[in-house]
PDB file of C-alpha atoms and ligand atoms in Angstrom:
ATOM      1  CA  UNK A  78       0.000   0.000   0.000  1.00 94.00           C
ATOM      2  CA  UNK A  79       1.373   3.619  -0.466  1.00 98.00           C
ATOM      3  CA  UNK A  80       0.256   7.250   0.526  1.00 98.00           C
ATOM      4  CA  UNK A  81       0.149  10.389  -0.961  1.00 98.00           C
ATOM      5  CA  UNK A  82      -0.292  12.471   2.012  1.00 98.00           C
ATOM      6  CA  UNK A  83      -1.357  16.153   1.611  1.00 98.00           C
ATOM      7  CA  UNK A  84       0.070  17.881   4.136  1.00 98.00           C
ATOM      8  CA  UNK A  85      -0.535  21.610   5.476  1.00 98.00           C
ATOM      9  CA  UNK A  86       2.434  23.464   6.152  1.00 98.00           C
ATOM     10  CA  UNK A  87       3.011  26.867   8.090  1.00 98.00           C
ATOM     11  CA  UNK A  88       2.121  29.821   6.116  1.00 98.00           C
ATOM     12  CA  UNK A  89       4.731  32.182   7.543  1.00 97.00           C
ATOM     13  CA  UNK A  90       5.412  30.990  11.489  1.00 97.00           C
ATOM     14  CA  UNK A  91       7.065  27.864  10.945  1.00 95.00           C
ATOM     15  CA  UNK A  92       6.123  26.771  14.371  1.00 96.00           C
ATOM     16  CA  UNK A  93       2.573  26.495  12.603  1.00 97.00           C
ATOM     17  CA  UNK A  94       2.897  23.007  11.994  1.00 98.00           C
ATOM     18  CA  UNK A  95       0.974  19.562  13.394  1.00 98.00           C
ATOM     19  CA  UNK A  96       2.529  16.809  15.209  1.00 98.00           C
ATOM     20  CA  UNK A  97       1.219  14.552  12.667  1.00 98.00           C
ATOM     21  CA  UNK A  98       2.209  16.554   9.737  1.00 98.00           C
ATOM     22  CA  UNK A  99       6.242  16.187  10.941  1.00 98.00           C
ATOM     23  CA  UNK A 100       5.662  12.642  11.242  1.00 98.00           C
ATOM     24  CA  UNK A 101       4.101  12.466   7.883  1.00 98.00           C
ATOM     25  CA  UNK A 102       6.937  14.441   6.151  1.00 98.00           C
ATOM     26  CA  UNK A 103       9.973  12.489   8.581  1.00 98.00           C
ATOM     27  CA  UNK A 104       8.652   9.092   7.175  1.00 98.00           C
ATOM     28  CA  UNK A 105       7.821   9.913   3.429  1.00 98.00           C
ATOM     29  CA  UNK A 106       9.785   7.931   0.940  1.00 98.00           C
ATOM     30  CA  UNK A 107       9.831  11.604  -1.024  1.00 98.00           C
ATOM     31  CA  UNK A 108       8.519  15.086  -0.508  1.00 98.00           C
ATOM     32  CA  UNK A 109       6.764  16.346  -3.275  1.00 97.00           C
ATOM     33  CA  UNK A 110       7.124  20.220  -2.721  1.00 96.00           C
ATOM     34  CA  UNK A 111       6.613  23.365  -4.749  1.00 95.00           C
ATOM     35  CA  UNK A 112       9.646  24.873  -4.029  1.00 94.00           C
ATOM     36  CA  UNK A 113      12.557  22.306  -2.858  1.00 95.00           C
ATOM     37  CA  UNK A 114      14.125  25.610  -1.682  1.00 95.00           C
ATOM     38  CA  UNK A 115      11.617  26.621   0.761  1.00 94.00           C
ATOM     39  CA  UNK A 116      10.547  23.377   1.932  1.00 96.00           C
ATOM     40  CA  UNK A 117      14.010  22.572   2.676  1.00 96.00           C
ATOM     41  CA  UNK A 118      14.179  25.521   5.664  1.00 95.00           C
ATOM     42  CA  UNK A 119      11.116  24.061   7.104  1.00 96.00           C
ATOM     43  CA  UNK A 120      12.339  20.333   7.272  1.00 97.00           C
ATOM     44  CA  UNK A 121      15.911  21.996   8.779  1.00 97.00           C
ATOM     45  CA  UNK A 122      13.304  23.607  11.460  1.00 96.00           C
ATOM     46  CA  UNK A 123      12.232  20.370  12.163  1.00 97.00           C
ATOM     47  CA  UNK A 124      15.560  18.216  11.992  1.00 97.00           C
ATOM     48  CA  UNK A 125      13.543  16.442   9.069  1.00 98.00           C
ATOM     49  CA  UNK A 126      15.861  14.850   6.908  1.00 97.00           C
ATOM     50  CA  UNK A 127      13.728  13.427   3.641  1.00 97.00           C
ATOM     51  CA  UNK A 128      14.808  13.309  -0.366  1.00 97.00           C
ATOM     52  CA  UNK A 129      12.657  16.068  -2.049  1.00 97.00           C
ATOM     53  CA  UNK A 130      10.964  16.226  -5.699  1.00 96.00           C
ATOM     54  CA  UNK A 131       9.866  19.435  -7.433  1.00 95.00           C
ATOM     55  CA  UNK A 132       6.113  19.804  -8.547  1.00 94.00           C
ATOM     56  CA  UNK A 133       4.833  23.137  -9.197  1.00 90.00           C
ATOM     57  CA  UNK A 134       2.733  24.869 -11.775  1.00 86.00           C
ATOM     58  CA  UNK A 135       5.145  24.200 -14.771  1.00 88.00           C
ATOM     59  CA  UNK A 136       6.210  20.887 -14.229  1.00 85.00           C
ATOM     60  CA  UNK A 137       5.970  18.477 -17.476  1.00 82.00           C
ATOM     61  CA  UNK A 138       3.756  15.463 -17.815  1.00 85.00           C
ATOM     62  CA  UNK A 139       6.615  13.020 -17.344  1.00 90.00           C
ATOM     63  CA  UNK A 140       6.897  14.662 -13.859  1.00 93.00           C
ATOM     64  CA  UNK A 141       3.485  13.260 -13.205  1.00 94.00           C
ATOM     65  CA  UNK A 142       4.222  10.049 -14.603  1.00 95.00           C
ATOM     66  CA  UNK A 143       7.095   9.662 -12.478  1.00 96.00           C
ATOM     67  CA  UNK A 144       4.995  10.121  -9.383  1.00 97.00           C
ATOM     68  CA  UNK A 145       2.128   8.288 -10.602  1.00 97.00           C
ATOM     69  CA  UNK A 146       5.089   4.890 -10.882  1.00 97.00           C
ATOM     70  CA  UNK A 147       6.392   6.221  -7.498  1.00 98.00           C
ATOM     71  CA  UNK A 148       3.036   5.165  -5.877  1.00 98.00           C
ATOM     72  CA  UNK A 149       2.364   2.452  -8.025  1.00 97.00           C
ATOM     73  CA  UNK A 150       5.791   0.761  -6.528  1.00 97.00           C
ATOM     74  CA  UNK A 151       4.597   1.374  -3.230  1.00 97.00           C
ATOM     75  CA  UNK A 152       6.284   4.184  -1.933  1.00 98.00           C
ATOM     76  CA  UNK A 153       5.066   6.838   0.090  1.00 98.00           C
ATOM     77  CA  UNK A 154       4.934  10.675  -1.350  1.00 98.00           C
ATOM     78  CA  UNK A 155       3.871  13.453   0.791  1.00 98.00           C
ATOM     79  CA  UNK A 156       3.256  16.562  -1.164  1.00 98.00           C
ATOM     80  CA  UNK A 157       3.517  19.746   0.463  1.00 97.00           C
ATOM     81  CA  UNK A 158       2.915  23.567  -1.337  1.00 96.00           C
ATOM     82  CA  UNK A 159       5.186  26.615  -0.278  1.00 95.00           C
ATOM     83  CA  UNK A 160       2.583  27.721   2.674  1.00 95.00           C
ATOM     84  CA  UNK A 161      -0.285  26.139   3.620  1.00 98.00           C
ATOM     85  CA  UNK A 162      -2.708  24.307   2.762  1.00 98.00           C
ATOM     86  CA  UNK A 163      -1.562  21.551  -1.089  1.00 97.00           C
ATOM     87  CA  UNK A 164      -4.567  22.882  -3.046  1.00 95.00           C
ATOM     88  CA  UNK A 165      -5.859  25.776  -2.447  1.00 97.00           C
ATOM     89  CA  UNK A 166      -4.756  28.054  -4.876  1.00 95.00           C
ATOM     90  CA  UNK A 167      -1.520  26.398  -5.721  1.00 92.00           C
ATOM     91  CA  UNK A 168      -0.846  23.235  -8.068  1.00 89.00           C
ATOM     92  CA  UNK A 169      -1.857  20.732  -5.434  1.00 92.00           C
ATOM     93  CA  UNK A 170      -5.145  20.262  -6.693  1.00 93.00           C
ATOM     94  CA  UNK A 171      -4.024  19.453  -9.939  1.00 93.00           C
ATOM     95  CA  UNK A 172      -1.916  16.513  -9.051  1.00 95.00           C
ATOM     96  CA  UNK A 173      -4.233  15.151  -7.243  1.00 96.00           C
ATOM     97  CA  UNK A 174      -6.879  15.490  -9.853  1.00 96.00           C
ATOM     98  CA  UNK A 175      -4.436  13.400 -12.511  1.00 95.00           C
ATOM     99  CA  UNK A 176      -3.446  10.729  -9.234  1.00 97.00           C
ATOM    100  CA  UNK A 177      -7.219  10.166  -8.668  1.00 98.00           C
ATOM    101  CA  UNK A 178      -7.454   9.540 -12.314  1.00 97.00           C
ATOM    102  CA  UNK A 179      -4.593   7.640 -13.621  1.00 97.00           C
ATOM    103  CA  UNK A 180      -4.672   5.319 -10.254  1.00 98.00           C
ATOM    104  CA  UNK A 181      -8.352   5.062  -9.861  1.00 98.00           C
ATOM    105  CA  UNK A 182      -8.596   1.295 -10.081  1.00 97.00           C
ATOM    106  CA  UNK A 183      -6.073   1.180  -7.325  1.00 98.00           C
ATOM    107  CA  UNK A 184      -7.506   3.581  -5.485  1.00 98.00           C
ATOM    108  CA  UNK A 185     -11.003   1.999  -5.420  1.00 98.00           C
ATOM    109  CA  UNK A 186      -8.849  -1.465  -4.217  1.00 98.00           C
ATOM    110  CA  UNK A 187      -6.945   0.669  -1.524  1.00 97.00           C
ATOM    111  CA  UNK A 188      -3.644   0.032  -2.879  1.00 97.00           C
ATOM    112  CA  UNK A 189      -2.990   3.624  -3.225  1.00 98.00           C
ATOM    113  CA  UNK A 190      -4.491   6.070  -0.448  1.00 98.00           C
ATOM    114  CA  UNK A 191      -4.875   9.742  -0.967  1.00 98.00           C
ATOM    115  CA  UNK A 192      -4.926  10.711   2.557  1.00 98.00           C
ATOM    116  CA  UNK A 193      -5.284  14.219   4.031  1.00 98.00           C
ATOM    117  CA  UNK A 194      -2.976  15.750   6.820  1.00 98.00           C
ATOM    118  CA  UNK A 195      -5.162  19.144   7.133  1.00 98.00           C
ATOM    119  CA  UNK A 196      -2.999  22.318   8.540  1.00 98.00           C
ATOM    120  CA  UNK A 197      -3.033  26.361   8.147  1.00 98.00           C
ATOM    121  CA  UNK A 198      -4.366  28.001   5.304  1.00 98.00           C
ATOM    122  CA  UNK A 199      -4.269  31.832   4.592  1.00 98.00           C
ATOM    123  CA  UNK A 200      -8.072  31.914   3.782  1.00 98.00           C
ATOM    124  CA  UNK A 201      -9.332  30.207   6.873  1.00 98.00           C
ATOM    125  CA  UNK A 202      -6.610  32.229   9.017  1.00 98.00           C
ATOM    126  CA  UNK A 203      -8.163  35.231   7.487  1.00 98.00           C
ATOM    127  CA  UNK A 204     -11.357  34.416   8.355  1.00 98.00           C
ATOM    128  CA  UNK A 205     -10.841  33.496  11.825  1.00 98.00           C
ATOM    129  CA  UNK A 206      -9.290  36.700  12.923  1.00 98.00           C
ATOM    130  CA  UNK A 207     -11.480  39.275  10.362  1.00 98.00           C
ATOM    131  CA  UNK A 208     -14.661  39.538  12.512  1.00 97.00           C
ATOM    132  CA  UNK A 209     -16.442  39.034   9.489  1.00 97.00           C
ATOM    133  CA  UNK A 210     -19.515  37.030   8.718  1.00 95.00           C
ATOM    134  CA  UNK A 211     -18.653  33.650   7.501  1.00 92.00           C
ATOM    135  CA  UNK A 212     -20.966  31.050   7.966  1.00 93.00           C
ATOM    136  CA  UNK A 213     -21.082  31.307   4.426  1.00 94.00           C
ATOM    137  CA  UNK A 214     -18.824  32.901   2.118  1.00 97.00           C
ATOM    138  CA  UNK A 215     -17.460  32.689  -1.392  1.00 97.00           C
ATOM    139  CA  UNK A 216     -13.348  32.326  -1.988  1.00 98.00           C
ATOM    140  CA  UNK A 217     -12.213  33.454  -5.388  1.00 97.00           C
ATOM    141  CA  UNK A 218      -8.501  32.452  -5.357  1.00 97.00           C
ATOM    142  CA  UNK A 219      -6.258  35.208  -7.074  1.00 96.00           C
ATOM    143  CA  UNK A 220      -8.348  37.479  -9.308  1.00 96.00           C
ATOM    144  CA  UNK A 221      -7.407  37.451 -13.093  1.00 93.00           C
ATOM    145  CA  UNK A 222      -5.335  40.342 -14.058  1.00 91.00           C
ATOM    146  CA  UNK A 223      -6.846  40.957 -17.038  1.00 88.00           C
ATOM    147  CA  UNK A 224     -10.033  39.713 -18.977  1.00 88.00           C
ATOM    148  CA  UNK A 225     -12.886  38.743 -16.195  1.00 90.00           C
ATOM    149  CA  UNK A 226     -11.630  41.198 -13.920  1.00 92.00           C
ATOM    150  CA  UNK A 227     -13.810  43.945 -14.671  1.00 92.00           C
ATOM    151  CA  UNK A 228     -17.007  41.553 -14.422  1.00 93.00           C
ATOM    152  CA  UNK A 229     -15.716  40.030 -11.205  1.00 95.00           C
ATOM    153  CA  UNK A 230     -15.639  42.741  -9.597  1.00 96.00           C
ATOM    154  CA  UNK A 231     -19.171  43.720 -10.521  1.00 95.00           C
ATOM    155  CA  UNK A 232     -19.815  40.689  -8.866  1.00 95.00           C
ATOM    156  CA  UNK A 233     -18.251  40.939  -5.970  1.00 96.00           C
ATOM    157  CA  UNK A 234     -20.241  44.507  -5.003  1.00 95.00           C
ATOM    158  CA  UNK A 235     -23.404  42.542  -6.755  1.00 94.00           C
ATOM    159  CA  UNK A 236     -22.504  39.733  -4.076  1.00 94.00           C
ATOM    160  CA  UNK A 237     -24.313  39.790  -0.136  1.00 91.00           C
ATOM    161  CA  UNK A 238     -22.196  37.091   0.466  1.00 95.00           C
ATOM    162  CA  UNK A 239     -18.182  37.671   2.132  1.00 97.00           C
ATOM    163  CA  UNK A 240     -15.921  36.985  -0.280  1.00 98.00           C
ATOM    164  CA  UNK A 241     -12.269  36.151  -0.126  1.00 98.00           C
ATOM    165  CA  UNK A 242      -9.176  36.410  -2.159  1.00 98.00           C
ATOM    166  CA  UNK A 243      -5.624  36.199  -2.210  1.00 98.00           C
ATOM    167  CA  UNK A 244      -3.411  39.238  -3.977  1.00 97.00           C
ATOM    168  CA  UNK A 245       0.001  40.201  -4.217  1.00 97.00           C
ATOM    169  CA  UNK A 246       2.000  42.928  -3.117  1.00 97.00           C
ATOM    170  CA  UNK A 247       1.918  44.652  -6.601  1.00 96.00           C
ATOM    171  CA  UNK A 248      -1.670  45.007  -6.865  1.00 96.00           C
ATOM    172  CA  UNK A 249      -3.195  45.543  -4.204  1.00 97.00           C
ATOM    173  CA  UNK A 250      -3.468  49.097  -4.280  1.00 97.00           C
ATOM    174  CA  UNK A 251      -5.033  48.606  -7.934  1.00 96.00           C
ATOM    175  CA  UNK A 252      -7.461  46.147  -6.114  1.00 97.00           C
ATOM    176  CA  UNK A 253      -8.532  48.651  -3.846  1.00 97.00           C
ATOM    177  CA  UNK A 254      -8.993  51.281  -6.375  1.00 96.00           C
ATOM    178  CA  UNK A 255     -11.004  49.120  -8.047  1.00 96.00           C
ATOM    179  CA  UNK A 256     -13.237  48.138  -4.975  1.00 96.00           C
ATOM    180  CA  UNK A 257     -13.545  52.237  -4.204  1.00 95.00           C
ATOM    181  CA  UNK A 258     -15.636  52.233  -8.002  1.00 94.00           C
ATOM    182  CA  UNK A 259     -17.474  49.366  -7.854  1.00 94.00           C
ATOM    183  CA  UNK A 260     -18.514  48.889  -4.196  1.00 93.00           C
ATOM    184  CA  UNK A 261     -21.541  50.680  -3.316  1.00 86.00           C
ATOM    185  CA  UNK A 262     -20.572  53.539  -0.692  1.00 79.00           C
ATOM    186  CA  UNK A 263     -21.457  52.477   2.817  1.00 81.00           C
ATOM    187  CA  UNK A 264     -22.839  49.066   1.837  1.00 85.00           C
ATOM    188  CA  UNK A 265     -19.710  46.580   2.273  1.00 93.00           C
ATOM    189  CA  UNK A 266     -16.298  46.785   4.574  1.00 95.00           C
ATOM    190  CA  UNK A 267     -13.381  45.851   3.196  1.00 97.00           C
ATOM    191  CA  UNK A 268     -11.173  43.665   5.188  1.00 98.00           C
ATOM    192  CA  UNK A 269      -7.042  43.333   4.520  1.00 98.00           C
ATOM    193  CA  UNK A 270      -5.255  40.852   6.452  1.00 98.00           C
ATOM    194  CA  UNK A 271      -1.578  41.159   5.697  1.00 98.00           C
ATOM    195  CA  UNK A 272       1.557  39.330   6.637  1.00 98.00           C
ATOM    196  CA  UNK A 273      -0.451  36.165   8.569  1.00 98.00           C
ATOM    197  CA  UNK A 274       1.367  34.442  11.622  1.00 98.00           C
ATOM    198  CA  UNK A 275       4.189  36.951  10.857  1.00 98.00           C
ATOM    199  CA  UNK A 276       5.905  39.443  12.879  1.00 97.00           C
ATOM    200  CA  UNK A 277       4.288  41.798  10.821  1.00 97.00           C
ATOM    201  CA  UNK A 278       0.710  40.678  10.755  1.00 98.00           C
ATOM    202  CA  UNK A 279      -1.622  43.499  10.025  1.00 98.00           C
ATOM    203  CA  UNK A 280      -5.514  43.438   9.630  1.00 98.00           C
ATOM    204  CA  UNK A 281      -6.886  46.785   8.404  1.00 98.00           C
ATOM    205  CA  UNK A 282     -10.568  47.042   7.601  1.00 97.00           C
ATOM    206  CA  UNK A 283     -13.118  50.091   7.247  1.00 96.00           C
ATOM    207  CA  UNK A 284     -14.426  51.593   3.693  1.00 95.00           C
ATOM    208  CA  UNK A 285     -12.954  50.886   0.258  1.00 95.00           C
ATOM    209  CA  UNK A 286     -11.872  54.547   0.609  1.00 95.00           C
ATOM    210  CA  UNK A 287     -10.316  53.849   4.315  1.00 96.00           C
ATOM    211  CA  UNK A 288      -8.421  51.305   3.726  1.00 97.00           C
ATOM    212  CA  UNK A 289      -7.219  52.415   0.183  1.00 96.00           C
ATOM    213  CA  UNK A 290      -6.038  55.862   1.742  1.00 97.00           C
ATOM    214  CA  UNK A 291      -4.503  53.614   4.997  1.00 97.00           C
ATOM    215  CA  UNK A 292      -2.065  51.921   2.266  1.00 97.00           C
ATOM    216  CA  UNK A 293      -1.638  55.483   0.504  1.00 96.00           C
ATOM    217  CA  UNK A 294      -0.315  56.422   3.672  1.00 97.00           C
ATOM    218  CA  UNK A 295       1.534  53.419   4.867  1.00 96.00           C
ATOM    219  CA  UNK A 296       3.418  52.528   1.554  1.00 96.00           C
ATOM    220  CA  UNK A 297       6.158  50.629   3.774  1.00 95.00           C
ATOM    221  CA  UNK A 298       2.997  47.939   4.451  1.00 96.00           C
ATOM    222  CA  UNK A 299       1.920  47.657   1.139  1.00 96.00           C
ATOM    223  CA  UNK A 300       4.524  43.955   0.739  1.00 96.00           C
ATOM    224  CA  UNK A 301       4.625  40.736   1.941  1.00 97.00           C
ATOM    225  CA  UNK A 302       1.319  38.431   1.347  1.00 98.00           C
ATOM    226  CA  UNK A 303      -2.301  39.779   1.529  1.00 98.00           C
ATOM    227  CA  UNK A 304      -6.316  38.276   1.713  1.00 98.00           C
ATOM    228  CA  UNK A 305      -8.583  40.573   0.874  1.00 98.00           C
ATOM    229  CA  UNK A 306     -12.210  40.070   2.391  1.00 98.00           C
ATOM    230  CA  UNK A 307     -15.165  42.222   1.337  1.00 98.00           C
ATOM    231  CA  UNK A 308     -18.164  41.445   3.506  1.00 96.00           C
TER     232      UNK A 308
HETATM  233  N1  SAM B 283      -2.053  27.129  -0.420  1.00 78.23           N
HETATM  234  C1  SAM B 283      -1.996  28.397   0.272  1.00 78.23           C
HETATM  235  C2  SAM B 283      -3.036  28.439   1.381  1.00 78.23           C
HETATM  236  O1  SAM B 283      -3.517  27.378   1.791  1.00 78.23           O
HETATM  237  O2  SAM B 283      -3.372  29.514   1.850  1.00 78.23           O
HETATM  238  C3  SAM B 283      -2.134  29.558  -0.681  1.00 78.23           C
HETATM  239  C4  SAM B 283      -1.133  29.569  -1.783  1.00 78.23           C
HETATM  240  S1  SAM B 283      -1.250  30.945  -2.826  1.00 78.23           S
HETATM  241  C5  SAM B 283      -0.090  30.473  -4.072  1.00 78.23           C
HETATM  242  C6  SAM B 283      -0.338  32.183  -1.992  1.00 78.23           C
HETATM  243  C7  SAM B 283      -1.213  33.355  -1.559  1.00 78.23           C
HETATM  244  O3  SAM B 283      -1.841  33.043  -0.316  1.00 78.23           O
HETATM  245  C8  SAM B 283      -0.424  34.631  -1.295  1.00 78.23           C
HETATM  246  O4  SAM B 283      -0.205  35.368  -2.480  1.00 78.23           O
HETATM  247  C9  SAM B 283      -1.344  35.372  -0.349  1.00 78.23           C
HETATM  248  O5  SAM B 283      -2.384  36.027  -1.042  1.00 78.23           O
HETATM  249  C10 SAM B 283      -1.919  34.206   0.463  1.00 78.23           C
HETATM  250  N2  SAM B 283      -1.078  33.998   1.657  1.00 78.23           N
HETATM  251  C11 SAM B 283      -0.210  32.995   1.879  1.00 78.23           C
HETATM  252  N3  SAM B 283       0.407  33.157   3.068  1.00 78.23           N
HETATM  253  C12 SAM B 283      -0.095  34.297   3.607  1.00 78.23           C
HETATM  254  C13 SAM B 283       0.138  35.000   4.811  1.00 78.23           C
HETATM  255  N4  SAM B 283       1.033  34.582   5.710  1.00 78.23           N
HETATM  256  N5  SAM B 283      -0.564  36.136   5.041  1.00 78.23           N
HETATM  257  C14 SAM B 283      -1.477  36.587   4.146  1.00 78.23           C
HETATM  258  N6  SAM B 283      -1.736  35.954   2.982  1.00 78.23           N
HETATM  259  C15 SAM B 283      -1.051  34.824   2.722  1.00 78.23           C
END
C-alpha cells in the first residue's frame, strides 16, 4: 500500500505546523514540494531529513508520470505547497486530480491512499481573525489580471455574500482602487489581512476609501502576502 499524504504546512510561522504533519513528512519515501528551496528551511526547522521532488505549476507530464510509478511501486509521497494548505490556490489540486485519475482502479482497491494531513491556510486564518460574517462565504482564489476582472468585480459589489481572495503585493493598491468604483458607498467593509502568523501581521478594515487611503499612507505595508475580504 502507499500514501500520498497532503500535508498543510506553516504559512509564515514555521512553528505552525501539526505533530502529525512532521511525522508524515519524517517518514515519506519523497517530498513532493513546490519549491525544494523553501521546503528545505522548514524540514531543517524540524531536523527532518527526507529526499525532495519538485512539482509546481510548470512541471511536465513526465513529472506526473514519475509520481504516478512512485506510488504504483509502493512508496510513500507526501506533497507539500510553499505555505499552507496543497490545493488551495496552488498546483496541489491538480496533481491530485491526474493521481485520482490515472490510479483510480487502485484507489477503489486501496492500494494507493490519498490521505489528508489538514494544517493552516491563509483563507481560513483570514477568516478566523477578520470579525467578518462567515458562515457562508465565497473564496475566489487570485483574481485574473486581465479579462474577467472587470465583471468580477461587478460581482463581488453585486454579491451579499463575504468573499475572499488572495493578492500580491503589486496590486493591491489597484485592487482597492477598483473596490472604491465598484462597491456601493457604505454598503460593504473591506477587510485586509496582511503578513499572517508573521511578525508583521496586520488586519486593516473600514471603507474601500479607508483602507485604500490607509495603504496610501503606509506605503512601507503595502509587501509581503495579503487576503482581501469584502463582507
Ligand atoms: N495554499 C496556500 C493556502 O492554503 O493559503 C495559498 C497559496 S497561494 C499560491 C499564496 C497566496 O496566499 C499569497 O499570495 C497570499 O495572497 C496568500 N497567503 C499565503 N500566506 C499568507 C500569509 N502569511 N498572510 C497573508 N496571505 C497569505
Amino acid at each position: 500500500m502507499s500514501y500520498l499524504s497532503i500535508v498543510g504546512t506553516p504559512i509564515g510561522n514555521l512553528e505552525d505546523i501539526t505533530l502529525r504533519a512532521l511525522k508524515t513528512l519524517g517518514s515519506a519515501d519523497i517530498i513532493l514540494c513546490e519549491d525544494t528551496r523553501m521546503t528545505k528551511k522548514l524540514l531543517a526547522k524540524h531536523l527532518i531529513s527526507r529526499p525532495t521532488l519538485s512539482y509546481h505549476a510548470h512541471s511536465a507530464l513526465s513529472r506526473v508520470d514519475e509520481i504516478i510509478r512512485l506510488l504504483r511501486e509502493g512508496k510513500n509521497l507526501a506533497l507539500v505547497s510553499d505555505a499552507g494548505t496543497p490545493g488551495i490556490s496552488d498546483p496541489g489540486a491538480d496533481l491530485v486530480a491526474r493521481v485520482r485519475e490515472a490510479l483510480a482502479e487502485e484507489i477503489r482497491t486501496g492500494e494507493v491512499k490519498i490521505e489528508s494531513v489538514p494544517g493552516p491556510s491563509a483563507l481560513t486564518t483570514a477568516l478566523s481573525i477578520a470579525g467578518v460574517p462567515c458562515a457562508d462565504f465565497t473564496f475566489l482564489g487570485f483574481l485574473p489580471h486581465k479579462k474577467g476582472r472587470e465583471t468580477l468585480f461587478r460581482e463581488i459589489a453585486a454579491s451579499e455574500r463575504t468573499i475572499v481572495f488572495y493578492e500580491s503585493p503589486h496590486r493591491i493598491e489597484k485592487t482597492l482602487q477598483s473596490l472604491k468604483e465598484h462597491l456601493v458607498a457604505g454598503a460593504r467593509k473591506v477587510t485586509i489581512c496582511r503578513e499572517l502568523t508573521k511578525i508583521f501581521e496586520e488586519v486593516v478594515s473600514g471603507t474601500p476609501e479607508e483602507v485604500a487611503l490607509h495603504f496610501q499612507n503606509h506605503q512601507d505595508t503595502v509587501r509581503g502576502e495579503f487576503v482581501v475580504i469584502v463582507s
